[in-house]
Short mmCIF file of C-alpha atoms in Angstrom, two decimals:
data_model
loop_
_atom_site.label_atom_id
_atom_site.label_comp_id
_atom_site.label_asym_id
_atom_site.label_seq_id
_atom_site.Cartn_x
_atom_site.Cartn_y
_atom_site.Cartn_z
CA MET W 5 0.00 0.00 0.00
CA ARG W 6 1.34 3.40 -1.00
CA SER W 7 0.29 5.32 2.10
CA VAL W 8 -2.40 5.59 4.75
CA PRO W 9 -4.04 8.99 5.35
CA PRO W 10 -3.63 10.17 8.96
CA PRO W 11 -6.78 9.88 11.07
CA ILE W 12 -9.07 12.85 11.67
CA ARG W 13 -9.62 13.36 15.41
CA ASN W 14 -12.62 15.66 15.05
CA LEU W 15 -15.42 13.11 14.64
CA GLU W 16 -17.91 15.69 13.37
CA LEU W 17 -15.51 16.69 10.59
CA ARG W 18 -14.68 13.06 9.80
CA ASN W 19 -18.36 12.16 9.52
CA ARG W 20 -19.14 15.22 7.38
CA LEU W 21 -16.42 14.30 4.90
CA SER W 22 -17.63 10.70 4.91
CA GLU W 23 -21.13 11.95 4.04
CA LEU W 24 -19.73 13.87 1.07
CA LEU W 25 -18.03 10.67 -0.11
CA ASP W 26 -21.28 8.72 0.22
CA GLU W 27 -23.05 11.32 -1.92
CA ALA W 28 -20.27 11.11 -4.50
CA PHE W 29 -20.74 7.36 -4.85
CA SER W 30 -24.38 7.89 -5.84
CA LYS W 31 -23.64 10.19 -8.79
CA PRO W 32 -20.31 11.53 -10.17
CA GLU W 33 -21.56 15.13 -10.26
CA ARG W 34 -22.10 14.96 -6.51
CA ALA W 35 -18.34 14.53 -6.07
CA ALA W 36 -17.82 18.22 -6.86
CA PRO W 37 -17.55 19.32 -3.17
CA LEU W 38 -14.67 16.88 -2.70
CA TYR W 39 -12.88 18.31 -5.73
CA VAL W 40 -13.40 21.82 -4.34
CA LEU W 41 -11.79 20.78 -1.06
CA ARG W 42 -8.95 19.00 -2.83
CA SER W 43 -8.27 22.05 -5.00
CA PHE W 44 -8.40 24.28 -1.92
CA GLY W 45 -5.88 22.08 -0.12
CA ARG W 46 -3.47 22.03 -3.05
CA LEU W 47 -3.62 25.81 -3.40
CA VAL W 48 -3.09 26.30 0.34
CA GLU W 49 -0.10 23.96 0.26
CA GLY W 50 1.35 25.58 -2.85
CA GLN W 51 0.97 29.13 -1.57
CA GLN W 52 1.80 28.18 2.04
CA ARG W 53 -0.96 30.35 3.43
CA ALA W 54 -4.23 29.55 5.17
CA ALA W 55 -6.41 31.64 2.83
CA ILE W 56 -6.53 31.80 -0.96
CA GLN W 57 -8.20 34.03 -3.51
CA TYR W 58 -11.75 33.00 -4.33
CA GLU W 59 -11.28 33.34 -8.08
CA ALA W 60 -8.10 31.25 -8.01
CA LEU W 61 -10.02 28.48 -6.25
CA ILE W 62 -12.90 28.64 -8.74
CA GLU W 63 -10.46 28.38 -11.66
CA ALA W 64 -8.77 25.33 -10.11
CA VAL W 65 -12.12 23.67 -9.36
CA GLU W 66 -13.42 24.23 -12.89
CA GLU W 67 -10.36 22.46 -14.28
CA ALA W 68 -10.75 19.58 -11.83
CA VAL W 69 -14.45 18.96 -12.52
CA ARG W 70 -13.83 19.09 -16.28
CA GLU W 71 -11.42 16.19 -15.84
CA VAL W 72 -14.21 14.03 -14.41
CA GLY W 73 -16.80 15.23 -16.89
CA SER W 74 -18.97 17.06 -14.38
CA LEU W 75 -21.07 20.00 -15.53
CA VAL W 76 -21.74 21.45 -12.08
CA SER W 77 -21.15 25.10 -11.25
CA ALA W 78 -17.84 25.50 -9.42
CA LYS W 79 -19.05 28.75 -7.85
CA GLU W 80 -22.30 27.20 -6.64
CA VAL W 81 -20.55 24.24 -5.03
CA THR W 82 -17.86 26.43 -3.44
CA ASP W 83 -20.44 28.87 -2.08
CA ASN W 84 -22.39 25.95 -0.62
CA LEU W 85 -19.29 24.73 1.23
CA ILE W 86 -18.86 28.27 2.57
CA ASN W 87 -22.51 28.43 3.63
CA THR W 88 -22.28 25.08 5.43
CA GLY W 89 -19.11 26.05 7.27
CA LEU W 90 -16.49 23.69 5.83
CA LEU W 91 -14.97 26.75 4.18
CA ARG W 92 -15.41 30.38 5.17
CA HIS W 93 -15.20 33.81 3.59
CA PRO W 94 -12.97 35.92 5.87
CA GLY W 95 -13.53 39.14 3.90
CA GLU W 96 -12.09 41.11 1.02
CA VAL W 97 -8.62 42.54 0.56
CA GLY W 98 -8.09 45.06 -2.21
CA GLY W 99 -11.50 44.25 -3.61
CA GLU W 100 -10.73 40.53 -3.90
CA ARG W 101 -12.64 37.78 -2.09
CA TRP W 102 -10.70 35.23 -0.07
CA VAL W 103 -11.53 31.72 1.10
CA ALA W 104 -10.22 30.10 4.29
CA PRO W 105 -10.92 26.80 6.08
CA GLY W 106 -13.92 26.72 8.38
CA GLU W 107 -13.45 26.33 12.10
CA GLY W 108 -13.55 22.52 12.16
CA LEU W 109 -11.42 22.15 9.04
CA ARG W 110 -8.82 24.70 10.15
CA SER W 111 -7.64 22.65 13.14
CA GLU W 112 -7.15 19.48 11.06
CA LEU W 113 -6.51 20.86 7.60
CA ARG W 114 -3.59 18.62 6.66
CA PRO W 115 -5.16 15.24 7.63
CA ALA W 116 -8.54 16.32 6.21
CA ILE W 117 -7.13 17.32 2.84
CA SER W 118 -4.98 14.17 2.76
CA ARG W 119 -8.16 12.17 3.26
CA VAL W 120 -10.11 14.10 0.64
CA ASP W 121 -7.27 13.57 -1.82
CA ALA W 122 -7.51 9.82 -1.15
CA TYR W 123 -11.30 10.01 -1.65
CA CYS W 124 -10.79 11.53 -5.08
CA ARG W 125 -8.25 8.88 -6.07
CA ALA W 126 -10.64 6.14 -4.95
CA LEU W 127 -13.47 7.69 -6.95
CA ASP W 128 -11.25 8.04 -10.02
CA THR W 129 -10.37 4.34 -9.77
CA LEU W 130 -14.01 3.37 -9.40
CA TRP W 131 -15.13 5.44 -12.37
CA ARG W 132 -12.40 3.95 -14.57
CA ARG W 133 -13.97 0.49 -14.24
CA LEU W 134 -15.31 -0.36 -17.67
CA ILE W 135 -18.23 -2.33 -16.23
CA ARG W 136 -20.04 -1.78 -12.92
CA SER W 137 -21.90 -4.57 -11.19
CA GLU W 138 -25.68 -4.45 -10.97
CA GLY W 139 -26.21 -5.87 -7.48
CA VAL W 140 -26.21 -3.68 -4.37
CA LEU W 141 -23.77 -5.94 -2.54
CA GLU W 142 -21.39 -6.22 -5.48
CA ARG W 143 -21.41 -2.45 -6.09
CA ALA W 144 -20.68 -1.86 -2.41
CA MET W 145 -17.76 -4.26 -2.68
CA GLU W 146 -16.38 -2.33 -5.66
CA GLU W 147 -16.54 0.86 -3.63
CA ALA W 148 -14.99 -0.82 -0.57
CA VAL W 149 -12.07 -2.17 -2.61
CA CYS W 150 -11.25 1.27 -4.04
CA LEU W 151 -11.37 2.76 -0.54
CA PHE W 152 -9.34 -0.01 1.10
CA ASN W 153 -6.59 0.35 -1.49
CA GLU W 154 -6.25 4.03 -0.55
CA GLY W 155 -5.97 3.23 3.16
CA LEU W 156 -9.48 4.53 3.92
CA PHE W 157 -10.38 1.86 6.43
CA PHE W 158 -13.04 3.76 8.36
CA GLU W 159 -14.88 4.44 5.12
CA VAL W 160 -14.67 0.76 4.12
CA HIS W 161 -16.41 -0.05 7.39
CA GLU W 162 -19.17 2.47 6.61
CA VAL W 163 -19.78 1.20 3.07
CA LEU W 164 -19.85 -2.50 3.95
CA GLU W 165 -21.83 -2.09 7.16
CA ALA W 166 -24.72 -0.60 5.17
CA VAL W 167 -25.12 -3.86 3.22
CA TRP W 168 -24.09 -6.14 6.11
CA LEU W 169 -27.11 -4.94 8.10
CA LYS W 170 -29.43 -6.27 5.40
CA GLU W 171 -27.76 -9.66 4.89
CA GLU W 172 -27.93 -12.91 6.83
CA GLY W 173 -26.21 -16.27 7.14
CA GLN W 174 -22.81 -16.86 5.55
CA VAL W 175 -22.97 -13.69 3.47
CA ARG W 176 -23.42 -11.62 6.60
CA LEU W 177 -20.60 -13.45 8.38
CA SER W 178 -18.15 -12.94 5.51
CA LEU W 179 -19.01 -9.26 5.26
CA GLN W 180 -18.48 -8.91 9.00
CA GLY W 181 -15.03 -10.45 8.57
CA LEU W 182 -14.04 -7.96 5.88
CA ILE W 183 -15.40 -5.12 8.01
CA GLN W 184 -13.32 -6.33 10.95
CA ILE W 185 -10.15 -6.48 8.86
CA ALA W 186 -10.67 -2.88 7.75
CA ALA W 187 -11.51 -1.87 11.31
CA GLY W 188 -8.35 -3.59 12.55
CA PHE W 189 -6.16 -1.42 10.35
CA HIS W 190 -8.24 1.61 11.37
CA HIS W 191 -7.54 0.81 15.03
CA LEU W 192 -3.83 0.63 14.25
CA GLU W 193 -3.95 4.16 12.84
CA ASN W 194 -5.50 5.26 16.11
CA ASN W 195 -2.67 3.54 18.02
CA ASN W 196 -5.02 0.91 19.46
CA PHE W 197 -2.66 -2.06 19.47
CA LYS W 198 -4.99 -4.57 21.14
CA GLY W 199 -7.98 -3.56 19.03
CA ALA W 200 -5.98 -3.92 15.82
CA LEU W 201 -4.77 -7.42 16.65
CA SER W 202 -8.15 -8.63 17.87
CA LEU W 203 -10.08 -7.47 14.81
CA LEU W 204 -7.51 -8.58 12.26
CA LYS W 205 -7.53 -12.07 13.79
CA GLU W 206 -11.32 -12.33 14.07
CA GLY W 207 -11.90 -10.91 10.60
CA ARG W 208 -9.45 -13.25 8.94
CA GLU W 209 -11.03 -16.25 10.67
CA LYS W 210 -14.51 -15.27 9.50
CA VAL W 211 -13.49 -14.80 5.87
CA GLY W 212 -11.08 -17.74 5.72
CA GLY W 213 -12.32 -21.00 4.27
CA ARG W 214 -14.60 -19.26 1.73
CA GLY W 215 -12.51 -20.34 -1.25
CA ALA W 216 -10.26 -18.41 -3.57
CA VAL W 217 -12.95 -15.87 -4.56
CA CYS W 218 -15.79 -14.30 -2.59
CA PHE W 219 -18.05 -11.43 -3.79
CA GLY W 220 -15.65 -11.12 -6.75
CA LEU W 221 -12.77 -10.49 -4.34
CA GLU W 222 -9.65 -12.64 -4.67
CA LEU W 223 -9.09 -13.89 -1.13
CA ASP W 224 -6.19 -16.34 -0.84
CA GLN W 225 -3.28 -13.96 -1.25
CA PHE W 226 -5.14 -11.14 0.51
CA LEU W 227 -5.71 -13.20 3.65
CA GLU W 228 -2.12 -14.45 3.64
CA GLN W 229 -0.93 -10.85 3.57
CA VAL W 230 -3.35 -9.86 6.34
CA LYS W 231 -1.82 -12.66 8.44
CA ALA W 232 1.68 -11.31 7.70
CA CYS W 233 0.51 -7.88 8.85
CA TYR W 234 -0.92 -9.40 12.04
CA ASP W 235 2.37 -11.16 12.77
CA SER W 236 4.39 -8.00 12.20
CA ILE W 237 2.12 -5.83 14.35
CA GLU W 238 2.21 -8.44 17.11
CA ALA W 239 6.00 -8.64 16.93
CA HIS W 240 6.36 -4.84 17.23
CA GLY W 241 4.07 -4.78 20.25
CA ARG W 242 3.23 -1.36 21.63
CA ASP W 243 5.64 0.20 19.12
CA ALA W 244 3.59 -1.06 16.17
CA PHE W 245 2.07 2.35 15.42
CA ASP W 246 5.53 3.78 14.75
CA ARG W 247 7.38 0.71 13.47
CA PHE W 248 4.88 -1.28 11.40
CA ASP W 249 5.59 -0.92 7.67
CA ARG W 250 2.29 0.18 6.08
CA ARG W 251 3.55 -1.04 2.72
CA MET W 252 2.77 -4.53 4.01
CA ILE W 253 -0.98 -3.80 4.01
CA PRO W 254 -2.31 -5.71 1.00
CA GLN W 255 -4.25 -4.41 -1.94
CA MET W 256 -7.70 -5.87 -2.53
CA ARG W 257 -8.21 -7.29 -6.01
CA LEU W 258 -11.56 -7.62 -7.74
CA LEU W 259 -12.41 -9.72 -10.74
CA ASP W 260 -14.08 -8.11 -13.72
CA PRO W 261 -17.85 -8.06 -12.99
CA ARG W 262 -18.40 -10.58 -15.77
CA GLY W 263 -16.24 -13.04 -13.82
CA ILE W 264 -17.87 -12.64 -10.44
CA PRO W 265 -19.19 -15.99 -9.24
CA ALA W 266 -22.67 -16.51 -7.89
CA ARG W 267 -23.25 -15.27 -4.37
CA PRO W 268 -22.64 -17.98 -1.77
CA ASP W 269 -25.57 -19.88 -0.34
CA ARG W 270 -27.04 -18.42 2.78
#
């Protein structure tokens, strides 16, 4: 895995960004707020200042949304983020409008923008799939895979839990296992050593024995790599947060939707 975005400590901010991601999964044009925030973060980083010119942000957003084929109004989306408090309008200088992070975003700007950037990469990967599955469960799995491969473990939990709640039997158990694996890595990022080990172990046990493929997800190598992660985290002990090599976290691999096997018997 390339990298894992740092956790957001402000739960209200984390949940708000997660809601924007959920909206983006429903329709590509609803991803525009995320591209506004990503553009804002890149401009802030490039200019090394906490506020940027409104028109410069609009220009950057218009270019970003063109890349994903969205026809939304960059000004409308940006103004909505200002009205809802994620961004704010601190005033005018020399007749020019400026945009700054809202109160919640300001205190965690770097981890929040890092997460939003990962959201956009996950969405780009999802939208590049030539064929999307028809079933609710299979589509959720496609979303979860794109998120997991960007180190967005909390968001994987959110996506899969929504379908897990509606399933039963072996399907429900397998989904719970995948949720626990994602939650285990999420606990590691929050420096919860015991929670990480417990969930990685339980999740792997629930998913193991399902065969080489489940829900279109190739399992054998993935579960072997999860076990290697477990062993490494256990060996590092309380120092795992600092010493565990995140590059060991495996990538999830999905088959083409046309190759997805039938759902397992309940």
